[in-house]
Amino acid sequence: MRILGISGGYEPDHQGYPRPAFNAISAHDGAAVLLEDGEVVAAIEQERLSRLKHSNKAPFQAVRYCLEGQGLRIDDIDRVCFYISEAWCNDQLRRGFLPFGPEVRTARDVMRRLLGAELGVDLDPERIRFVKHHTAHAASAFFGSGYDESLVLTLDGCGDGESGSLSIGSGGELEPLRDIPERDSLGMFYVQTIRFLGYGMFDEYKVMGLAPYGDPSRHRALFQAMYTLLPEGGWAVHFDRIFDLYDVLSPRAPGEPITQVHKDVAAALQEALETIVLHCLRHFRRETGQESLCFAGGVAHNCTMNGKILRSGLFNRVFVQPAAHDAGCALGAALAVHMREAPGRRPPAIEHLYWGRPIGARDEVRRALEAWGDFVTVEELADAPRTAAELIAGGSVIGWAQGRSEFGPRALGNRSIVADPRPAKNKDLINAMVKKREEFRPFAPSVIEEAAHEVFDLGGAEAMPFMIFTVPVHEDKRALLGAITHVNGTARVQTVSRRHNERFWRLIRAFGDLTGVPVVLNTSFNNNAEPIVDSVDDCVTCFLTTRLDGLVVGDYLVRKRPAPLSAHAALVPALPAFVKLRSLRGRTPGGYALEHAIVTTYSEATTPVSPGVFEVLSRADGQQRLGDLLGAAADRESLIAELLDLWSQRLVRLSPAAGANGAA
């Protein structure tokens, strides 16, 4: 049986499409996952293809990848599954409006109409399935774990009016124990609190990295007043008490300095979250007798808490579904339907996440790289892992892109930036070169599986392949591994097996042969304005707009070729689907004046642009070279420089012209 799981919104990326009411669900992290008889054969997040971070759009590019990569059409799919219950979607539809006319009255009608419009097929409505949000989270964790039995916990912001669940997984069944109402959402508790620290939704991991710099005791009493621990593992969140934080600090504006009070609040928040979750788990461990735990939902990305759960001694085994956020619900919805309709075929345990788009065959990669020949040199390598190891042992920071991209939020060695984990200064170096992120945030290590226990305390786990647990670095290794050891002596580790990623394993092993340390610093291959790279062009774009020293794609080493500003006139500009041009009237000292801007359609964030750039982009059609659009403009070089800055912010796309350097 072929099953397609979908998460995300109901609005396509392109313009001029009706705006369905279903976006009231506040969708994000759209994805598609394809199962063949219970086994994942393709999975990718919409953001990797659309280049819109945390895409809240309908994941049709992701759907097309899953189908076309397997040589299938939507007609070949037995079930299409959505990650919200049908009752909830119908209720949202009634509260909104009917986007397609009076004949479209239900969620099933909307799904059928959307799939038909995008894929050209009138799908039989009986092939469409809806799965309750937290059932999808739970199914992704339990059925992906390989465990025969387990306690299953899900926690997030909200979904289907709930913020979490507890259940017992046994064989092919999930037995519900408790639903956690939205009013006690730990995800929303965390998000609402971090607004005082200058952060918001999708920034939770930043505050998790800040917490070890603080002292939780300084604001412990304040945070204890924000929640009540209830009998039988329950809790209540008192959201109105969050505003008591005004007594200790004023909300920090983004970009303002982070002071000790911010660090202490972050520490107290992290402690409060851990206290509540461990209170819940202690009760259900006693009541159910379950010795294993499976965990999913956005809160399950709190790797610090995961490490403490692992080392708490409550459970013999802990599996955290590595794509625990809403993208993982595409996986969970598909697995839940598979187990309902093919109950005798338990899916295999998740052992890796290399389910995304391949980087390409050797000749394809070379052609794609040579299209950028005005800006890069390309050298074929006899042993790419060895060359990469030699580069980073010599002090270089490189991009590394191999095989199929990873599903989920972590770079696990196929779309990674890699560097020497030893010099502490590498943290600042990489932030300056690429990431442009807060100095307090740690970088993660990847270690060959055979050496992991020599360097890290894995808390009894045999391996940690998904970078989802924060664990202690052994004391005698902390000074040596200055670039990946956090201030509290921990690291968010990935163990790499030769069986699942031989190329990355060989790179780390070769680095170990050269340095005596079989560990590398591994961070996601992207800058601060974009999702993780996916294609060769994504890799080159990130390489050219950052200060990376080199790039290894497949079997090729790519280096930058010195190029004057004028060389960029050969590139073709285009606007991403999620931005638009807008003329605004803004207040100036002399009154009102016409201003031009690029506006992101998902957030309404506005970036001013010069009239010249506005004119160029208004005529850009994805076909004409920049030089032709600029014509004889007197300020040609300054316009190119402005466009390059917008390119680095991913507000403009620049790409080689078709046929450049022999590329098709």
XYZ file of C-alpha atoms in Angstrom:
664
model
C 0.000 0.000 0.000
C 1.272 3.470 -0.929
C 0.412 6.200 1.547
C 1.190 9.911 1.226
C 1.280 11.964 4.433
C 0.918 15.744 4.317
C 1.409 18.519 6.861
C 1.200 22.277 6.333
C -1.289 24.878 5.154
C -3.923 24.977 2.451
C -2.592 27.903 0.460
C -0.219 27.287 -2.472
C 2.958 29.334 -2.862
C 1.965 31.030 -6.081
C -0.051 34.225 -6.294
C -3.618 34.705 -7.447
C -5.009 31.659 -5.662
C -8.089 31.749 -3.400
C -7.181 32.045 0.272
C -8.926 29.202 2.121
C -10.092 29.667 5.664
C -8.079 26.650 6.810
C -5.008 28.796 7.390
C -6.781 29.702 10.633
C -5.148 26.475 11.839
C -1.877 28.491 11.893
C -0.051 25.867 9.889
C 3.714 25.764 9.643
C 6.507 23.351 8.704
C 4.761 21.829 5.709
C 6.087 18.473 4.498
C 5.253 15.372 2.517
C 6.188 11.753 3.276
C 5.639 8.706 1.062
C 5.354 5.195 2.504
C 5.561 1.937 0.540
C 4.122 -0.868 2.660
C 4.967 1.063 5.820
C 8.533 2.002 4.892
C 9.568 5.584 4.118
C 10.831 5.904 0.544
C 10.741 9.709 0.272
C 10.243 12.606 2.675
C 11.025 16.286 2.441
C 9.955 19.561 4.022
C 8.382 22.173 1.778
C 10.889 24.788 2.960
C 13.801 22.899 1.369
C 12.222 23.350 -2.059
C 10.370 26.664 -1.777
C 13.213 28.223 0.286
C 10.648 29.736 2.685
C 11.656 28.922 6.277
C 8.978 27.080 8.259
C 6.707 27.204 5.228
C 3.028 27.557 6.123
C 1.972 26.843 2.550
C 0.448 23.725 1.060
C 3.420 21.399 0.467
C 2.829 20.705 -3.210
C 6.502 20.940 -4.188
C 7.234 18.381 -1.498
C 4.380 16.186 -2.762
C 5.707 16.356 -6.323
C 9.190 15.388 -5.174
C 7.844 12.344 -3.316
C 5.824 11.219 -6.328
C 8.191 12.036 -9.167
C 11.233 10.708 -7.345
C 9.542 7.307 -7.252
C 8.140 7.537 -10.791
C 4.566 7.808 -9.506
C 1.449 9.892 -10.094
C -1.129 10.807 -7.476
C -3.355 8.145 -9.128
C -0.869 5.549 -7.870
C -1.372 6.547 -4.215
C -3.807 4.477 -2.173
C -4.285 6.966 0.670
C -3.583 10.682 1.114
C -3.434 11.632 4.800
C -3.663 15.057 6.436
C -2.333 15.801 9.917
C -5.426 17.434 11.464
C -8.731 15.745 12.308
C -11.571 16.099 9.846
C -13.912 17.407 12.541
C -11.505 20.186 13.489
C -10.967 21.196 9.851
C -14.710 21.258 9.192
C -15.222 23.439 12.250
C -12.558 25.879 11.045
C -14.199 25.962 7.651
C -17.553 26.847 9.173
C -15.943 29.653 11.147
C -14.334 31.088 8.025
C -15.687 31.167 4.498
C -16.023 28.830 1.544
C -13.124 29.643 -0.766
C -14.177 27.745 -3.876
C -17.908 28.280 -4.043
C -21.011 26.754 -2.486
C -20.282 23.243 -3.812
C -17.198 23.016 -1.572
C -18.556 22.591 1.941
C -16.254 20.239 3.807
C -12.583 19.718 4.540
C -12.638 16.676 2.272
C -14.016 18.843 -0.553
C -11.250 21.381 -0.039
C -8.514 18.738 -0.042
C -9.956 17.173 -3.172
C -10.193 20.541 -4.930
C -6.650 21.568 -3.968
C -5.120 18.274 -5.049
C -7.055 18.405 -8.282
C -5.993 21.975 -9.054
C -2.334 21.310 -8.326
C -1.916 17.749 -9.594
C -4.551 17.586 -12.307
C -6.462 14.634 -10.852
C -9.930 14.394 -9.351
C -9.016 12.237 -6.385
C -11.619 9.838 -5.063
C -12.654 11.358 -1.690
C -12.629 7.865 -0.167
C -8.846 7.842 -0.555
C -8.444 10.899 1.674
C -7.816 10.394 5.386
C -7.557 12.846 8.279
C -5.564 12.059 11.423
C -5.868 13.881 14.730
C -2.828 16.109 15.252
C -1.474 14.513 18.409
C -2.286 11.045 17.142
C 0.013 11.846 14.221
C 2.744 13.008 16.620
C 2.322 9.891 18.752
C 2.298 7.545 15.759
C 5.475 9.117 14.384
C 7.236 8.446 17.690
C 5.975 4.975 18.596
C 5.772 3.369 15.175
C 9.131 4.931 14.301
C 10.828 3.673 17.454
C 10.834 -0.042 16.792
C 9.750 -0.636 20.409
C 7.196 -3.354 21.156
C 5.707 -1.345 24.032
C 6.178 2.173 25.304
C 4.731 5.152 27.083
C 4.171 7.827 24.410
C 4.254 11.546 25.205
C 3.503 14.401 22.784
C 3.852 18.097 23.612
C 3.656 21.185 21.397
C 1.940 24.554 21.066
C -1.439 23.361 19.874
C -3.192 21.169 17.331
C -6.847 20.139 17.154
C -7.423 22.293 20.241
C -4.975 20.253 22.308
C -1.339 20.746 23.287
C -0.268 17.196 24.019
C -1.204 13.647 24.802
C -0.167 10.535 26.671
C -0.794 7.055 25.389
C 0.455 3.498 25.539
C 1.936 2.050 22.391
C 1.675 -1.709 22.102
C 2.266 -3.665 18.923
C 0.284 -1.868 16.265
C -1.981 0.087 18.607
C -1.986 3.391 20.484
C -4.179 3.389 23.588
C -5.024 6.967 24.695
C -4.428 7.804 28.343
C -4.834 11.581 28.520
C -5.262 14.583 26.237
C -3.606 17.804 27.385
C -5.776 20.872 26.725
C -4.518 23.902 24.870
C -4.955 26.051 27.988
C -2.023 24.193 29.588
C 0.221 24.263 26.544
C 3.899 24.012 27.441
C 4.819 25.047 23.921
C 2.854 28.279 24.245
C 4.159 28.793 27.792
C 7.702 28.734 26.434
C 6.919 30.988 23.438
C 4.987 33.561 25.458
C 7.782 33.780 28.023
C 10.636 34.178 25.567
C 8.966 37.270 24.126
C 10.351 39.031 27.198
C 13.800 37.968 26.009
C 13.334 39.406 22.527
C 12.449 36.128 20.839
C 9.336 34.532 19.399
C 7.988 31.445 17.671
C 10.742 29.292 16.110
C 13.361 30.891 18.411
C 12.890 28.470 21.283
C 16.179 26.678 20.586
C 18.061 29.949 20.995
C 16.757 30.383 24.529
C 17.605 26.760 25.276
C 21.200 27.620 24.347
C 21.131 30.757 26.516
C 19.828 29.013 29.650
C 23.124 27.421 30.786
C 24.618 30.896 31.217
C 22.015 31.762 33.860
C 21.152 30.901 37.453
C 17.613 29.460 37.688
C 17.380 30.088 41.438
C 17.203 33.863 41.000
C 13.727 33.717 39.456
C 12.623 30.256 40.568
C 9.838 31.540 42.818
C 8.526 33.789 40.050
C 8.306 30.882 37.642
C 6.836 28.503 40.197
C 3.899 30.907 40.435
C 3.297 30.477 36.689
C 2.249 26.842 36.995
C 0.717 24.374 39.438
C 1.691 20.728 39.600
C -1.487 18.688 39.955
C -2.098 15.132 41.149
C -1.742 12.217 38.742
C 0.973 13.914 36.689
C -1.133 16.885 35.663
C -0.343 20.580 35.638
C -1.971 23.947 35.033
C -0.243 26.891 33.356
C -1.179 30.355 34.642
C -0.504 32.465 31.576
C -1.533 35.703 33.293
C 1.359 35.297 35.733
C 3.891 35.480 32.885
C 3.362 39.236 32.961
C 4.883 39.299 36.444
C 8.183 39.243 34.572
C 7.707 43.007 34.224
C 8.807 43.130 37.860
C 12.309 41.960 36.924
C 12.860 43.185 33.366
C 11.404 45.134 30.496
C 10.837 43.170 27.306
C 14.047 43.135 25.306
C 13.848 44.489 21.781
C 15.502 42.311 19.131
C 19.116 43.315 18.735
C 19.455 44.836 22.200
C 22.223 43.460 24.439
C 21.581 40.264 26.365
C 22.265 40.837 30.050
C 22.534 38.543 33.051
C 18.854 38.960 33.892
C 17.939 37.593 30.460
C 20.207 34.607 31.053
C 18.704 33.990 34.490
C 15.145 34.158 33.142
C 16.077 31.684 30.392
C 17.547 29.339 33.012
C 14.452 29.560 35.219
C 12.170 28.929 32.225
C 14.169 25.861 31.202
C 14.050 24.551 34.772
C 10.282 25.102 34.950
C 9.712 23.179 31.720
C 11.846 20.271 32.922
C 10.107 20.246 36.318
C 6.644 19.977 34.745
C 7.564 17.321 32.202
C 9.442 15.148 34.693
C 6.518 15.460 37.147
C 4.242 14.098 34.413
C 6.603 11.310 33.395
C 7.234 10.114 36.956
C 3.524 9.591 37.500
C 2.882 7.753 34.231
C 5.998 5.640 34.653
C 4.625 4.451 38.019
C 1.053 4.012 36.810
C 1.796 2.184 33.561
C 4.980 0.309 34.440
C 6.313 1.132 30.984
C 10.100 0.996 30.806
C 10.435 2.789 27.456
C 9.428 6.309 26.392
C 8.641 7.698 22.943
C 8.392 11.471 22.593
C 7.326 13.866 19.800
C 5.859 17.339 19.249
C 7.663 20.656 19.019
C 8.599 20.629 22.712
C 10.524 17.399 22.049
C 13.135 19.495 20.229
C 14.296 20.732 23.633
C 17.463 18.643 23.522
C 18.598 19.750 26.979
C 15.412 18.378 28.534
C 15.690 15.215 26.454
C 19.155 14.577 27.850
C 17.870 14.995 31.400
C 14.991 12.601 30.759
C 17.471 10.080 29.382
C 19.744 10.358 32.427
C 16.905 10.516 34.960
C 16.765 6.734 35.287
C 13.000 6.745 34.740
C 13.195 4.733 31.524
C 15.509 2.095 30.147
C 15.116 3.461 26.614
C 14.065 6.849 25.236
C 13.250 7.488 21.576
C 12.665 11.084 20.519
C 11.261 11.270 17.006
C 13.925 13.396 15.274
C 11.498 15.399 13.120
C 9.405 16.032 16.219
C 7.874 19.309 14.971
C 4.824 19.521 12.697
C 6.716 18.318 9.620
C 6.972 15.006 11.442
C 3.173 14.860 11.522
C 3.253 14.091 7.792
C 5.189 10.980 8.743
C 2.931 10.261 11.709
C -0.310 10.661 9.758
C 0.936 8.229 7.126
C 2.131 5.712 9.742
C -1.144 5.938 11.673
C -3.191 5.191 8.558
C -0.825 2.400 7.552
C -1.301 0.701 10.937
C -5.080 1.065 10.729
C -5.337 -0.379 7.236
C -2.437 -2.851 7.243
C -2.224 -3.733 10.947
C -0.049 -6.811 10.467
C 2.811 -4.867 8.867
C 4.663 -2.962 11.581
C 6.902 -0.273 10.014
C 10.658 -0.642 10.447
C 12.373 1.459 13.099
C 13.721 4.814 11.955
C 17.476 4.362 11.617
C 18.311 7.371 9.448
C 16.630 10.404 7.860
C 18.272 10.512 4.428
C 14.975 10.565 2.566
C 15.198 13.870 0.715
C 16.292 14.972 -2.756
C 19.586 13.517 -4.057
C 22.380 15.984 -4.736
C 22.655 14.395 -8.181
C 24.758 11.996 -10.214
C 28.393 12.912 -10.885
C 27.790 14.428 -14.329
C 24.696 16.308 -13.145
C 26.628 17.847 -10.263
C 29.490 18.875 -12.531
C 27.178 20.552 -15.048
C 25.380 22.432 -12.285
C 28.675 23.629 -10.795
C 30.176 24.643 -14.124
C 27.194 26.895 -14.795
C 28.681 29.089 -12.041
C 32.084 29.052 -13.746
C 32.493 32.844 -13.704
C 32.558 32.686 -9.897
C 33.998 29.291 -8.911
C 36.613 26.745 -9.874
C 35.708 23.061 -9.890
C 38.163 20.236 -9.185
C 37.285 16.557 -9.339
C 38.470 14.603 -6.297
C 39.741 11.059 -6.040
C 38.726 10.820 -2.371
C 36.265 13.538 -1.331
C 36.027 12.531 2.371
C 39.820 12.500 2.751
C 40.227 15.866 1.019
C 37.493 17.400 3.180
C 39.189 16.057 6.320
C 42.526 17.524 5.265
C 40.911 20.908 4.621
C 39.257 21.156 8.025
C 42.346 19.779 9.794
C 44.195 22.648 8.140
C 41.770 25.193 9.575
C 39.241 25.565 6.757
C 35.475 25.755 7.275
C 33.713 24.050 4.392
C 30.296 23.220 3.047
C 29.681 19.493 2.564
C 26.801 18.190 0.401
C 26.351 14.524 -0.423
C 23.615 12.026 -1.234
C 19.978 12.582 -0.240
C 19.126 15.497 1.999
C 17.987 14.947 5.565
C 14.351 15.087 6.624
C 13.815 17.375 9.590
C 15.621 20.353 11.113
C 19.109 18.875 11.609
C 22.034 18.627 9.216
C 23.240 15.075 9.768
C 26.180 14.968 7.413
C 24.607 15.327 3.969
C 23.958 19.099 3.973
C 26.431 20.292 6.609
C 29.053 22.897 7.341
C 31.993 21.107 8.940
C 35.023 22.393 10.823
C 37.661 21.483 13.396
C 35.903 20.988 16.778
C 38.990 21.804 18.842
C 39.722 25.559 18.723
C 37.134 27.465 20.785
C 37.650 30.416 18.439
C 35.948 28.414 15.659
C 32.573 29.265 17.212
C 33.126 32.969 16.627
C 34.779 32.301 13.273
C 31.808 30.377 11.884
C 29.338 32.920 13.214
C 31.265 35.683 11.468
C 31.673 33.693 8.253
C 28.235 32.212 7.812
C 25.668 31.979 10.551
C 25.481 35.548 11.911
C 23.908 34.228 15.085
C 24.189 34.935 18.802
C 27.595 34.186 20.293
C 26.117 32.178 23.178
C 24.652 29.473 20.943
C 26.644 26.222 20.809
C 27.677 24.196 17.800
C 27.125 20.451 17.672
C 29.630 17.604 17.224
C 29.449 14.565 14.984
C 31.503 11.567 16.088
C 32.034 8.151 14.554
C 29.883 5.658 16.399
C 32.842 3.509 17.444
C 34.469 6.358 19.400
C 31.362 8.057 20.813
C 31.585 6.578 24.315
C 35.207 7.647 24.644
C 34.212 11.297 24.239
C 30.600 11.648 25.416
C 28.412 10.294 28.227
C 25.518 8.822 26.244
C 23.539 7.962 29.359
C 23.314 4.288 28.547
C 22.294 4.757 24.909
C 24.243 2.787 22.336
C 24.031 5.525 19.683
C 22.518 8.964 19.108
C 22.215 9.347 15.328
C 19.764 12.273 15.258
C 21.351 15.135 17.237
C 18.296 15.261 19.539
C 19.920 14.743 22.972
C 22.276 17.057 24.838
C 24.739 14.994 26.886
C 27.898 15.652 28.913
C 31.276 15.773 27.225
C 33.714 13.721 29.325
C 35.627 16.098 31.569
C 39.009 15.154 30.176
C 37.823 16.023 26.635
C 36.163 19.393 27.288
C 39.248 21.575 26.960
C 40.291 19.675 23.840
C 36.879 20.140 22.156
C 36.466 23.849 22.795
C 34.362 24.589 19.706
C 31.590 22.097 20.505
C 31.551 22.001 24.323
C 28.895 24.307 25.753
C 29.457 26.443 28.829
C 27.923 23.730 31.037
C 30.146 20.973 29.638
C 27.536 19.438 27.335
C 27.061 18.926 23.604
C 24.173 18.018 21.280
C 25.856 14.987 19.781
C 25.348 12.995 16.595
C 26.878 9.542 16.340
C 27.630 8.532 12.750
C 27.532 4.925 11.611
C 29.376 3.611 8.592
C 26.290 1.619 7.605
C 23.994 4.617 7.239
C 26.360 7.350 6.059
C 29.671 5.932 4.894
C 30.907 9.146 3.276
C 30.431 11.276 6.370
C 31.829 8.485 8.538
C 34.914 8.354 6.322
C 35.382 12.123 6.589
C 35.281 11.994 10.395
C 37.480 8.898 10.499
C 40.050 10.574 8.227
C 39.990 13.692 10.403
C 40.616 11.438 13.400
C 43.560 9.798 11.623
C 45.055 13.240 10.972
C 44.403 14.782 14.403
C 43.721 11.976 16.849
C 40.164 13.326 17.353
C 37.430 11.402 15.438
C 34.953 14.257 15.925
C 33.987 17.212 13.708
C 31.967 20.350 14.307
C 28.774 19.955 12.282
C 26.263 22.744 11.737
C 23.527 23.153 9.168
C 24.579 24.318 5.708
C 22.724 27.614 5.431
C 23.011 31.223 6.454
C 20.703 32.910 8.943
C 18.121 33.896 6.314
C 17.330 30.564 4.677
C 16.428 26.925 5.274
C 19.135 24.270 5.003
C 20.425 24.004 1.436
C 19.074 21.214 -0.729
C 20.204 21.497 -4.367
C 23.599 22.198 -5.925
C 22.451 25.744 -6.735
C 21.437 26.251 -3.091
C 24.926 25.130 -2.041
C 26.698 27.476 -4.442
C 24.441 30.385 -3.505
C 25.234 29.929 0.191
C 28.936 29.449 -0.601
C 29.152 32.654 -2.672
C 27.234 34.800 -0.179
C 29.206 33.726 2.894
C 32.894 33.469 3.782
C 33.147 29.683 3.678
C 36.616 28.560 2.652
C 35.547 25.746 0.367
C 32.708 23.541 -0.779
C 32.699 19.797 -1.414
C 29.685 18.665 -3.434
C 29.673 15.025 -4.393
C 33.145 14.336 -5.790
C 34.007 17.968 -6.505
C 35.927 20.623 -4.604
C 34.623 24.109 -5.301
C 36.609 27.277 -4.584
C 35.780 30.918 -5.181
C 37.133 32.624 -8.255
C 37.864 36.340 -7.820
C 35.197 38.206 -9.775
C 34.507 41.932 -10.146
C 31.063 43.330 -9.442
C 30.471 43.660 -13.147
C 30.690 39.860 -13.582
C 27.406 39.494 -11.735
C 25.627 41.253 -14.588
C 25.642 37.853 -16.345
C 23.333 36.381 -13.680
C 19.563 36.224 -14.020
C 17.514 37.891 -11.239
C 14.110 36.706 -10.054
C 11.864 37.197 -7.054
C 11.134 34.215 -4.793
C 7.470 33.189 -4.706
C 7.122 34.460 -1.129
C 8.151 38.080 -1.763
C 6.574 40.900 -3.720
C 7.394 44.462 -4.665
C 5.460 47.280 -3.111
C 5.468 51.065 -3.357
C 4.846 52.733 -0.015
C 4.317 56.225 1.242
C 6.541 56.728 4.251
C 7.076 59.749 6.486
C 10.275 61.688 5.864
C 11.551 64.876 7.567
C 10.082 66.888 4.706
C 6.675 65.246 4.692
C 5.577 62.210 2.678
C 7.638 60.600 -0.060
C 7.219 57.530 -2.237
C 9.372 54.615 -1.100
C 9.999 51.240 -2.670
C 10.314 47.968 -0.805
C 10.411 44.202 -0.960
C 7.764 42.640 1.288
C 7.654 39.040 2.442
C 4.111 37.808 1.978
C 4.148 35.466 5.001
C 5.265 38.028 7.597
C 4.829 41.430 5.913
C 8.457 42.193 6.806
C 9.530 45.160 4.680
C 12.983 45.839 3.236
C 13.470 49.213 1.506
C 15.123 49.184 -1.919
C 16.348 51.958 -4.196
C 14.206 53.112 -7.139
C 16.773 51.625 -9.508
C 16.630 48.172 -7.956
C 12.840 48.389 -7.775
C 12.758 49.088 -11.513
C 15.108 46.198 -12.302
C 13.130 43.722 -10.208
C 9.790 44.891 -11.564
C 10.992 43.834 -15.030
C 12.784 40.652 -13.926
C 11.124 37.621 -15.492
C 13.626 34.905 -14.619
C 14.936 34.911 -18.184
C 16.754 38.205 -18.758
C 20.282 38.749 -17.509
C 20.894 41.452 -14.968
C 23.124 43.352 -17.399
C 20.294 43.610 -19.930
C 17.896 44.840 -17.246
C 20.386 47.444 -16.033
C 21.007 48.797 -19.509
C 23.147 51.913 -19.462
C 22.314 52.906 -15.883
C 24.891 55.359 -14.566
C 24.897 53.771 -11.105
C 25.249 50.240 -12.478
C 27.802 48.983 -9.931
C 25.946 50.364 -6.913
C 22.746 48.673 -8.126
C 24.592 45.372 -8.528
C 26.015 45.728 -5.012
C 22.533 46.380 -3.609
C 21.147 43.338 -5.410
C 23.972 41.184 -4.055
C 23.068 42.278 -0.529
C 19.420 41.346 -1.165
C 20.653 38.008 -2.524
C 22.527 37.339 0.698
C 19.246 37.967 2.560
C 17.490 35.557 0.151
C 15.034 38.275 -0.859
C 16.224 38.013 -4.465
C 17.369 35.010 -6.455
C 20.361 35.205 -8.777
C 21.244 32.276 -10.987
C 23.298 31.531 -14.098
C 21.598 32.032 -17.443
C 20.403 28.885 -19.202
C 23.283 27.486 -21.215
C 25.946 29.231 -19.130
C 29.278 27.431 -19.491
C 27.564 24.565 -21.242
C 24.839 24.065 -18.637
C 21.328 23.376 -19.820
